[in-house]
PDB file of C-alpha atoms and ligand atoms in Angstrom:
ATOM      1  CA  MET A  18      39.757  67.523  84.068  1.00  0.00           C
ATOM      2  CA  LYS A  19      43.293  67.282  85.417  1.00  0.00           C
ATOM      3  CA  GLY A  20      43.051  64.309  87.840  1.00  0.00           C
ATOM      4  CA  ILE A  21      43.463  60.703  87.146  1.00  0.00           C
ATOM      5  CA  PHE A  22      40.586  58.325  87.464  1.00  0.00           C
ATOM      6  CA  LEU A  23      41.360  54.717  88.368  1.00  0.00           C
ATOM      7  CA  THR A  24      38.744  51.931  89.220  1.00  0.00           C
ATOM      8  CA  ILE A  25      39.177  48.502  90.635  1.00  0.00           C
ATOM      9  CA  GLU A  26      36.911  45.626  89.743  1.00  0.00           C
ATOM     10  CA  GLY A  27      36.435  42.067  90.613  1.00  0.00           C
ATOM     11  CA  LEU A  28      34.361  39.401  92.088  1.00  0.00           C
ATOM     12  CA  ASP A  29      33.521  39.613  95.696  1.00  0.00           C
ATOM     13  CA  GLY A  30      36.325  37.999  97.623  1.00  0.00           C
ATOM     14  CA  ALA A  31      39.070  38.907  94.974  1.00  0.00           C
ATOM     15  CA  GLY A  32      40.968  40.918  97.696  1.00  0.00           C
ATOM     16  CA  LYS A  33      40.034  44.415  96.318  1.00  0.00           C
ATOM     17  CA  THR A  34      39.906  45.832  99.837  1.00  0.00           C
ATOM     18  CA  THR A  35      43.306  44.702 100.824  1.00  0.00           C
ATOM     19  CA  GLN A  36      44.805  45.905  97.597  1.00  0.00           C
ATOM     20  CA  LEU A  37      43.001  49.361  98.016  1.00  0.00           C
ATOM     21  CA  GLY A  38      44.610  49.688 101.344  1.00  0.00           C
ATOM     22  CA  LEU A  39      48.089  49.134  99.976  1.00  0.00           C
ATOM     23  CA  LEU A  40      47.432  51.476  97.060  1.00  0.00           C
ATOM     24  CA  ARG A  41      46.303  54.239  99.315  1.00  0.00           C
ATOM     25  CA  ASP A  42      49.583  53.746 101.239  1.00  0.00           C
ATOM     26  CA  TRP A  43      51.654  53.916  97.995  1.00  0.00           C
ATOM     27  CA  PHE A  44      50.061  57.206  96.927  1.00  0.00           C
ATOM     28  CA  TRP A  45      50.620  58.700 100.224  1.00  0.00           C
ATOM     29  CA  GLU A  46      54.235  57.602 100.207  1.00  0.00           C
ATOM     30  CA  LYS A  47      54.680  59.249  96.767  1.00  0.00           C
ATOM     31  CA  GLY A  48      53.272  62.374  98.033  1.00  0.00           C
ATOM     32  CA  TYR A  49      49.956  62.316  96.258  1.00  0.00           C
ATOM     33  CA  ASP A  50      46.591  63.287  97.720  1.00  0.00           C
ATOM     34  CA  PRO A  51      44.303  60.700  96.482  1.00  0.00           C
ATOM     35  CA  LEU A  52      40.503  60.330  96.847  1.00  0.00           C
ATOM     36  CA  PHE A  53      39.498  56.895  97.496  1.00  0.00           C
ATOM     37  CA  THR A  54      35.735  56.039  97.132  1.00  0.00           C
ATOM     38  CA  ARG A  55      33.405  53.174  96.504  1.00  0.00           C
ATOM     39  CA  GLU A  56      30.194  51.953  94.913  1.00  0.00           C
ATOM     40  CA  PRO A  57      27.544  51.541  95.716  1.00  0.00           C
ATOM     41  CA  GLY A  58      27.786  54.367  98.192  1.00  0.00           C
ATOM     42  CA  GLY A  59      30.446  57.089  98.743  1.00  0.00           C
ATOM     43  CA  THR A  60      27.867  59.774  99.270  1.00  0.00           C
ATOM     44  CA  ARG A  61      25.110  60.068 101.981  1.00  0.00           C
ATOM     45  CA  LEU A  62      22.502  59.248  99.457  1.00  0.00           C
ATOM     46  CA  GLY A  63      24.607  56.496  97.977  1.00  0.00           C
ATOM     47  CA  ASP A  64      25.074  54.952 101.350  1.00  0.00           C
ATOM     48  CA  GLY A  65      21.296  54.826 101.769  1.00  0.00           C
ATOM     49  CA  VAL A  66      20.988  53.184  98.314  1.00  0.00           C
ATOM     50  CA  ARG A  67      23.767  50.680  99.368  1.00  0.00           C
ATOM     51  CA  GLU A  68      21.710  49.596 102.258  1.00  0.00           C
ATOM     52  CA  LEU A  69      18.809  48.936 100.155  1.00  0.00           C
ATOM     53  CA  LEU A  70      20.784  47.050  97.707  1.00  0.00           C
ATOM     54  CA  LEU A  71      22.954  44.861  99.915  1.00  0.00           C
ATOM     55  CA  SER A  72      20.293  44.042 102.718  1.00  0.00           C
ATOM     56  CA  ARG A  73      19.027  40.594 102.596  1.00  0.00           C
ATOM     57  CA  GLU A  74      15.713  41.939 103.554  1.00  0.00           C
ATOM     58  CA  TYR A  75      14.834  42.975 100.079  1.00  0.00           C
ATOM     59  CA  THR A  76      15.019  39.595  98.446  1.00  0.00           C
ATOM     60  CA  GLY A  77      12.243  40.414  95.820  1.00  0.00           C
ATOM     61  CA  LEU A  78      14.398  43.213  94.020  1.00  0.00           C
ATOM     62  CA  VAL A  79      14.031  42.633  90.201  1.00  0.00           C
ATOM     63  CA  PRO A  80      17.061  43.026  88.081  1.00  0.00           C
ATOM     64  CA  LEU A  81      15.742  46.274  86.590  1.00  0.00           C
ATOM     65  CA  THR A  82      15.342  47.866  90.017  1.00  0.00           C
ATOM     66  CA  GLU A  83      18.799  46.739  90.875  1.00  0.00           C
ATOM     67  CA  ALA A  84      20.286  48.313  87.789  1.00  0.00           C
ATOM     68  CA  PHE A  85      18.548  51.785  88.313  1.00  0.00           C
ATOM     69  CA  LEU A  86      19.575  51.744  91.909  1.00  0.00           C
ATOM     70  CA  TYR A  87      23.222  51.202  91.170  1.00  0.00           C
ATOM     71  CA  ALA A  88      23.054  53.808  88.456  1.00  0.00           C
ATOM     72  CA  ALA A  89      21.328  56.247  90.938  1.00  0.00           C
ATOM     73  CA  SER A  90      24.174  55.833  93.505  1.00  0.00           C
ATOM     74  CA  ARG A  91      26.649  56.216  90.814  1.00  0.00           C
ATOM     75  CA  ALA A  92      25.069  59.495  89.359  1.00  0.00           C
ATOM     76  CA  GLN A  93      25.207  61.081  92.936  1.00  0.00           C
ATOM     77  CA  LEU A  94      28.840  59.901  93.415  1.00  0.00           C
ATOM     78  CA  VAL A  95      29.981  61.135  90.123  1.00  0.00           C
ATOM     79  CA  ALA A  96      28.353  64.657  90.593  1.00  0.00           C
ATOM     80  CA  GLU A  97      29.073  65.119  94.273  1.00  0.00           C
ATOM     81  CA  VAL A  98      32.603  63.405  94.677  1.00  0.00           C
ATOM     82  CA  ILE A  99      34.408  62.208  91.592  1.00  0.00           C
ATOM     83  CA  VAL A 100      34.030  65.191  89.285  1.00  0.00           C
ATOM     84  CA  PRO A 101      35.048  67.824  91.763  1.00  0.00           C
ATOM     85  CA  ALA A 102      38.124  65.840  92.948  1.00  0.00           C
ATOM     86  CA  LEU A 103      39.233  65.377  89.353  1.00  0.00           C
ATOM     87  CA  LYS A 104      38.738  68.906  88.598  1.00  0.00           C
ATOM     88  CA  ALA A 105      40.922  69.710  91.556  1.00  0.00           C
ATOM     89  CA  GLY A 106      43.565  67.573  89.965  1.00  0.00           C
ATOM     90  CA  ARG A 107      43.385  64.769  92.560  1.00  0.00           C
ATOM     91  CA  PRO A 108      43.950  61.024  91.646  1.00  0.00           C
ATOM     92  CA  VAL A 109      40.642  59.277  92.239  1.00  0.00           C
ATOM     93  CA  VAL A 110      40.335  55.625  92.928  1.00  0.00           C
ATOM     94  CA  CYS A 111      36.899  54.053  93.021  1.00  0.00           C
ATOM     95  CA  ASP A 112      36.097  50.612  94.172  1.00  0.00           C
ATOM     96  CA  ARG A 113      33.862  49.495  91.339  1.00  0.00           C
ATOM     97  CA  PHE A 114      32.193  51.550  88.562  1.00  0.00           C
ATOM     98  CA  VAL A 115      30.083  51.070  85.389  1.00  0.00           C
ATOM     99  CA  ASP A 116      31.916  47.863  84.626  1.00  0.00           C
ATOM    100  CA  SER A 117      30.272  46.277  87.676  1.00  0.00           C
ATOM    101  CA  SER A 118      26.929  46.860  86.342  1.00  0.00           C
ATOM    102  CA  ILE A 119      27.745  45.484  82.893  1.00  0.00           C
ATOM    103  CA  ALA A 120      29.275  42.445  84.640  1.00  0.00           C
ATOM    104  CA  TYR A 121      26.847  41.825  87.264  1.00  0.00           C
ATOM    105  CA  GLN A 122      23.474  43.246  85.972  1.00  0.00           C
ATOM    106  CA  GLY A 123      24.328  42.501  82.457  1.00  0.00           C
ATOM    107  CA  TYR A 124      26.171  39.304  82.256  1.00  0.00           C
ATOM    108  CA  GLY A 125      25.009  38.105  85.706  1.00  0.00           C
ATOM    109  CA  ARG A 126      21.314  38.995  85.706  1.00  0.00           C
ATOM    110  CA  GLY A 127      20.876  39.040  81.895  1.00  0.00           C
ATOM    111  CA  LEU A 128      19.762  42.658  81.396  1.00  0.00           C
ATOM    112  CA  PRO A 129      20.532  44.113  77.893  1.00  0.00           C
ATOM    113  CA  ARG A 130      23.851  45.732  77.519  1.00  0.00           C
ATOM    114  CA  ASP A 131      22.680  48.596  75.511  1.00  0.00           C
ATOM    115  CA  PHE A 132      20.162  49.551  78.181  1.00  0.00           C
ATOM    116  CA  LEU A 133      22.800  49.382  80.790  1.00  0.00           C
ATOM    117  CA  GLU A 134      25.202  51.340  78.815  1.00  0.00           C
ATOM    118  CA  GLY A 135      22.537  54.003  78.314  1.00  0.00           C
ATOM    119  CA  ILE A 136      21.558  54.600  81.764  1.00  0.00           C
ATOM    120  CA  ASN A 137      25.125  54.590  82.806  1.00  0.00           C
ATOM    121  CA  ARG A 138      26.159  57.135  80.254  1.00  0.00           C
ATOM    122  CA  ARG A 139      23.527  59.394  81.663  1.00  0.00           C
ATOM    123  CA  ALA A 140      24.514  58.525  85.076  1.00  0.00           C
ATOM    124  CA  THR A 141      28.323  59.347  84.662  1.00  0.00           C
ATOM    125  CA  GLY A 142      28.025  62.118  81.991  1.00  0.00           C
ATOM    126  CA  ASP A 143      30.192  59.754  79.801  1.00  0.00           C
ATOM    127  CA  LEU A 144      33.011  59.806  82.461  1.00  0.00           C
ATOM    128  CA  GLU A 145      35.347  56.896  81.877  1.00  0.00           C
ATOM    129  CA  PRO A 146      38.140  55.671  84.046  1.00  0.00           C
ATOM    130  CA  HIS A 147      41.742  56.120  82.559  1.00  0.00           C
ATOM    131  CA  LEU A 148      42.645  52.859  84.111  1.00  0.00           C
ATOM    132  CA  THR A 149      40.723  49.884  85.437  1.00  0.00           C
ATOM    133  CA  LEU A 150      42.459  47.124  87.383  1.00  0.00           C
ATOM    134  CA  LEU A 151      40.494  43.879  87.112  1.00  0.00           C
ATOM    135  CA  LEU A 152      41.387  41.387  89.817  1.00  0.00           C
ATOM    136  CA  ASP A 153      40.478  38.146  88.287  1.00  0.00           C
ATOM    137  CA  LEU A 154      39.370  35.214  90.356  1.00  0.00           C
ATOM    138  CA  ASN A 155      38.091  31.842  89.710  1.00  0.00           C
ATOM    139  CA  PRO A 156      34.537  31.623  91.413  1.00  0.00           C
ATOM    140  CA  ALA A 157      35.262  28.470  93.195  1.00  0.00           C
ATOM    141  CA  LEU A 158      38.213  30.289  94.970  1.00  0.00           C
ATOM    142  CA  ARG A 159      35.949  33.183  95.762  1.00  0.00           C
ATOM    143  CA  LEU A 160      33.675  30.902  97.928  1.00  0.00           C
ATOM    144  CA  ARG A 161      36.780  29.439  99.710  1.00  0.00           C
ATOM    145  CA  ARG A 162      38.109  32.934 100.462  1.00  0.00           C
ATOM    146  CA  LEU A 163      34.890  34.292 101.624  1.00  0.00           C
ATOM    147  CA  ALA A 164      34.418  31.384 103.974  1.00  0.00           C
ATOM    148  CA  GLN A 165      37.921  31.702 105.399  1.00  0.00           C
ATOM    149  CA  GLU A 166      37.212  35.460 106.047  1.00  0.00           C
ATOM    150  CA  GLY A 167      33.997  34.558 107.696  1.00  0.00           C
ATOM    151  CA  VAL A 168      32.554  37.727 105.782  1.00  0.00           C
ATOM    152  CA  PRO A 169      28.778  38.087 106.368  1.00  0.00           C
ATOM    153  CA  ARG A 170      27.053  37.158 103.169  1.00  0.00           C
ATOM    154  CA  ASP A 171      24.979  40.037 101.617  1.00  0.00           C
ATOM    155  CA  ARG A 172      22.136  39.768  99.062  1.00  0.00           C
ATOM    156  CA  LEU A 173      24.600  39.185  96.216  1.00  0.00           C
ATOM    157  CA  GLU A 174      27.090  37.039  97.870  1.00  0.00           C
ATOM    158  CA  VAL A 175      24.428  34.463  98.378  1.00  0.00           C
ATOM    159  CA  GLU A 176      24.278  33.959  94.658  1.00  0.00           C
ATOM    160  CA  GLY A 177      25.663  30.471  93.325  1.00  0.00           C
ATOM    161  CA  ASP A 178      28.782  29.701  91.242  1.00  0.00           C
ATOM    162  CA  ALA A 179      26.862  29.809  87.967  1.00  0.00           C
ATOM    163  CA  PHE A 180      26.031  33.487  88.499  1.00  0.00           C
ATOM    164  CA  TYR A 181      29.644  34.468  89.499  1.00  0.00           C
ATOM    165  CA  THR A 182      30.935  32.406  86.453  1.00  0.00           C
ATOM    166  CA  ARG A 183      28.778  34.506  84.151  1.00  0.00           C
ATOM    167  CA  VAL A 184      29.813  37.737  86.014  1.00  0.00           C
ATOM    168  CA  ARG A 185      33.660  36.787  85.591  1.00  0.00           C
ATOM    169  CA  GLU A 186      33.150  35.971  81.845  1.00  0.00           C
ATOM    170  CA  GLY A 187      31.491  39.405  81.585  1.00  0.00           C
ATOM    171  CA  TYR A 188      34.454  41.127  83.128  1.00  0.00           C
ATOM    172  CA  LEU A 189      36.973  39.159  80.899  1.00  0.00           C
ATOM    173  CA  SER A 190      34.787  40.198  77.786  1.00  0.00           C
ATOM    174  CA  LEU A 191      34.928  43.797  78.940  1.00  0.00           C
ATOM    175  CA  ALA A 192      38.731  43.471  79.291  1.00  0.00           C
ATOM    176  CA  ARG A 193      39.177  41.897  75.742  1.00  0.00           C
ATOM    177  CA  GLU A 194      37.073  44.799  74.331  1.00  0.00           C
ATOM    178  CA  ASN A 195      39.027  47.479  76.173  1.00  0.00           C
ATOM    179  CA  PRO A 196      42.563  46.226  76.392  1.00  0.00           C
ATOM    180  CA  ARG A 197      44.026  49.734  76.765  1.00  0.00           C
ATOM    181  CA  ARG A 198      41.886  50.623  79.722  1.00  0.00           C
ATOM    182  CA  ILE A 199      41.159  47.438  81.550  1.00  0.00           C
ATOM    183  CA  LYS A 200      44.276  45.432  82.898  1.00  0.00           C
ATOM    184  CA  VAL A 201      43.695  41.977  84.093  1.00  0.00           C
ATOM    185  CA  ILE A 202      45.554  40.961  87.162  1.00  0.00           C
ATOM    186  CA  SER A 203      45.278  37.358  88.548  1.00  0.00           C
ATOM    187  CA  ALA A 204      44.073  37.549  92.163  1.00  0.00           C
ATOM    188  CA  GLN A 205      45.488  34.120  92.683  1.00  0.00           C
ATOM    189  CA  GLN A 206      48.927  35.468  93.405  1.00  0.00           C
ATOM    190  CA  SER A 207      50.297  36.652  96.821  1.00  0.00           C
ATOM    191  CA  VAL A 208      49.031  40.102  98.047  1.00  0.00           C
ATOM    192  CA  GLN A 209      52.476  41.638  97.385  1.00  0.00           C
ATOM    193  CA  ALA A 210      52.626  40.281  93.796  1.00  0.00           C
ATOM    194  CA  VAL A 211      49.204  41.667  93.104  1.00  0.00           C
ATOM    195  CA  HIS A 212      50.102  44.908  94.608  1.00  0.00           C
ATOM    196  CA  GLY A 213      53.310  45.084  92.542  1.00  0.00           C
ATOM    197  CA  GLN A 214      51.295  44.683  89.381  1.00  0.00           C
ATOM    198  CA  ILE A 215      48.902  47.254  90.336  1.00  0.00           C
ATOM    199  CA  VAL A 216      51.691  49.755  91.039  1.00  0.00           C
ATOM    200  CA  GLN A 217      53.227  48.928  87.638  1.00  0.00           C
ATOM    201  CA  GLN A 218      50.070  49.799  85.840  1.00  0.00           C
ATOM    202  CA  VAL A 219      49.627  53.010  87.822  1.00  0.00           C
ATOM    203  CA  VAL A 220      53.269  54.233  87.224  1.00  0.00           C
ATOM    204  CA  GLU A 221      52.769  53.453  83.485  1.00  0.00           C
ATOM    205  CA  LEU A 222      49.635  55.538  83.328  1.00  0.00           C
ATOM    206  CA  PHE A 223      51.300  58.369  85.131  1.00  0.00           C
ATOM    207  CA  ARG A 224      54.045  58.243  82.546  1.00  0.00           C
ATOM    208  CA  LYS A 225      51.638  58.681  79.706  1.00  0.00           C
ATOM    209  CA  ARG A 226      49.661  61.385  81.309  1.00  0.00           C
ATOM    210  CA  THR A 227      50.628  64.616  82.902  1.00  0.00           C
ATOM    211  CA  PRO A 228      51.320  63.728  86.566  1.00  0.00           C
ATOM    212  CA  CYS A 229      48.786  65.198  88.898  1.00  0.00           C
ATOM    213  CA  PRO A 230      49.747  67.794  91.529  1.00  0.00           C
ATOM    214  CA  LYS A 231      51.253  66.475  94.845  1.00  0.00           C
ATOM    215  CA  ARG A 232      50.269  67.405  98.260  1.00  0.00           C
ATOM    216  CA  ARG A 233      51.554  70.834  99.413  1.00  0.00           C
ATOM    217  CA  PHE A 234      52.535  69.497 102.844  1.00  0.00           C
TER     218      PHE A 234
HETATM  219  P1  TYD B 290      30.442  45.235  98.358  1.00  0.00           P
HETATM  220  O1  TYD B 290      30.091  44.781  99.793  1.00  0.00           O
HETATM  221  O2  TYD B 290      31.050  46.554  98.158  1.00  0.00           O
HETATM  222  O3  TYD B 290      31.317  44.059  97.751  1.00  0.00           O
HETATM  223  P2  TYD B 290      32.739  44.137  97.198  1.00  0.00           P
HETATM  224  O4  TYD B 290      33.493  44.374  98.643  1.00  0.00           O
HETATM  225  O5  TYD B 290      33.016  42.819  96.815  1.00  0.00           O
HETATM  226  O6  TYD B 290      32.963  45.232  96.333  1.00  0.00           O
HETATM  227  O7  TYD B 290      29.051  45.041  97.650  1.00  0.00           O
HETATM  228  C1  TYD B 290      28.865  45.482  96.358  1.00  0.00           C
HETATM  229  C2  TYD B 290      27.973  44.425  95.640  1.00  0.00           C
HETATM  230  O8  TYD B 290      27.340  44.980  94.595  1.00  0.00           O
HETATM  231  C3  TYD B 290      28.997  43.398  94.924  1.00  0.00           C
HETATM  232  O9  TYD B 290      28.418  42.003  95.051  1.00  0.00           O
HETATM  233  C4  TYD B 290      28.831  43.687  93.512  1.00  0.00           C
HETATM  234  C5  TYD B 290      27.482  44.464  93.471  1.00  0.00           C
HETATM  235  N1  TYD B 290      27.468  45.529  92.266  1.00  0.00           N
HETATM  236  C6  TYD B 290      26.626  45.309  91.280  1.00  0.00           C
HETATM  237  O10 TYD B 290      25.966  44.216  91.145  1.00  0.00           O
HETATM  238  N2  TYD B 290      26.505  46.267  90.324  1.00  0.00           N
HETATM  239  C7  TYD B 290      27.180  47.414  90.461  1.00  0.00           C
HETATM  240  O11 TYD B 290      27.001  48.284  89.551  1.00  0.00           O
HETATM  241  C8  TYD B 290      27.993  47.746  91.528  1.00  0.00           C
HETATM  242  C9  TYD B 290      28.744  48.991  91.746  1.00  0.00           C
HETATM  243  C10 TYD B 290      28.128  46.723  92.589  1.00  0.00           C
END
């Protein structure tokens, strides 16, 4: 596949949404035609699954159900959206991917890693991002940011600090295991500083790989 596949990861409240907006502008200014998508969701079916997962109505969801639902949404997104865009040579940027499942369902909820890797290998057909940007945030700051933004709390956001501390540890272990793919960026810096580091990583990746086709207009 010709396209470049990037993912962005981090705790809720790490500033992913703001950074994705800036990155989208950057791609456009450079003349690329990127596809931005997100998990869970990104397809009609995935948006339905997202509602099931994030609604606070379904409080009794067991970790296994959660893991399968995220994987189901992912399988649909990969087949319907990500692979066709990569085949067309477009850069694809996905807000969360398999690392979220390892961090949240694995380290957070305690499901076995090999089980999660197995279902996700099937869900993605072994597709791996070329680059993952991990916005690292101390869980205590996460709560402060979410309170400031007045963001409504979904089913996962009501989890306590201990859960998010485990999730963060999970992310950092994944980064240690995959230093070439996962780049850790401190989310405690200014928005512009984080953006600068993201761009630096993307430019470096483009340098290593054949740049993808630019827009024709
Ligand atoms: P979302 O509102 O998209 O949060 P954010 O803006 O922080 O990405 O909700 C996604 C939630 O789902 C978030 O709390 C992380 C969680 N999640 C998992 O637990 N496992 C997964 O595999 C994915 C993709 C997300």
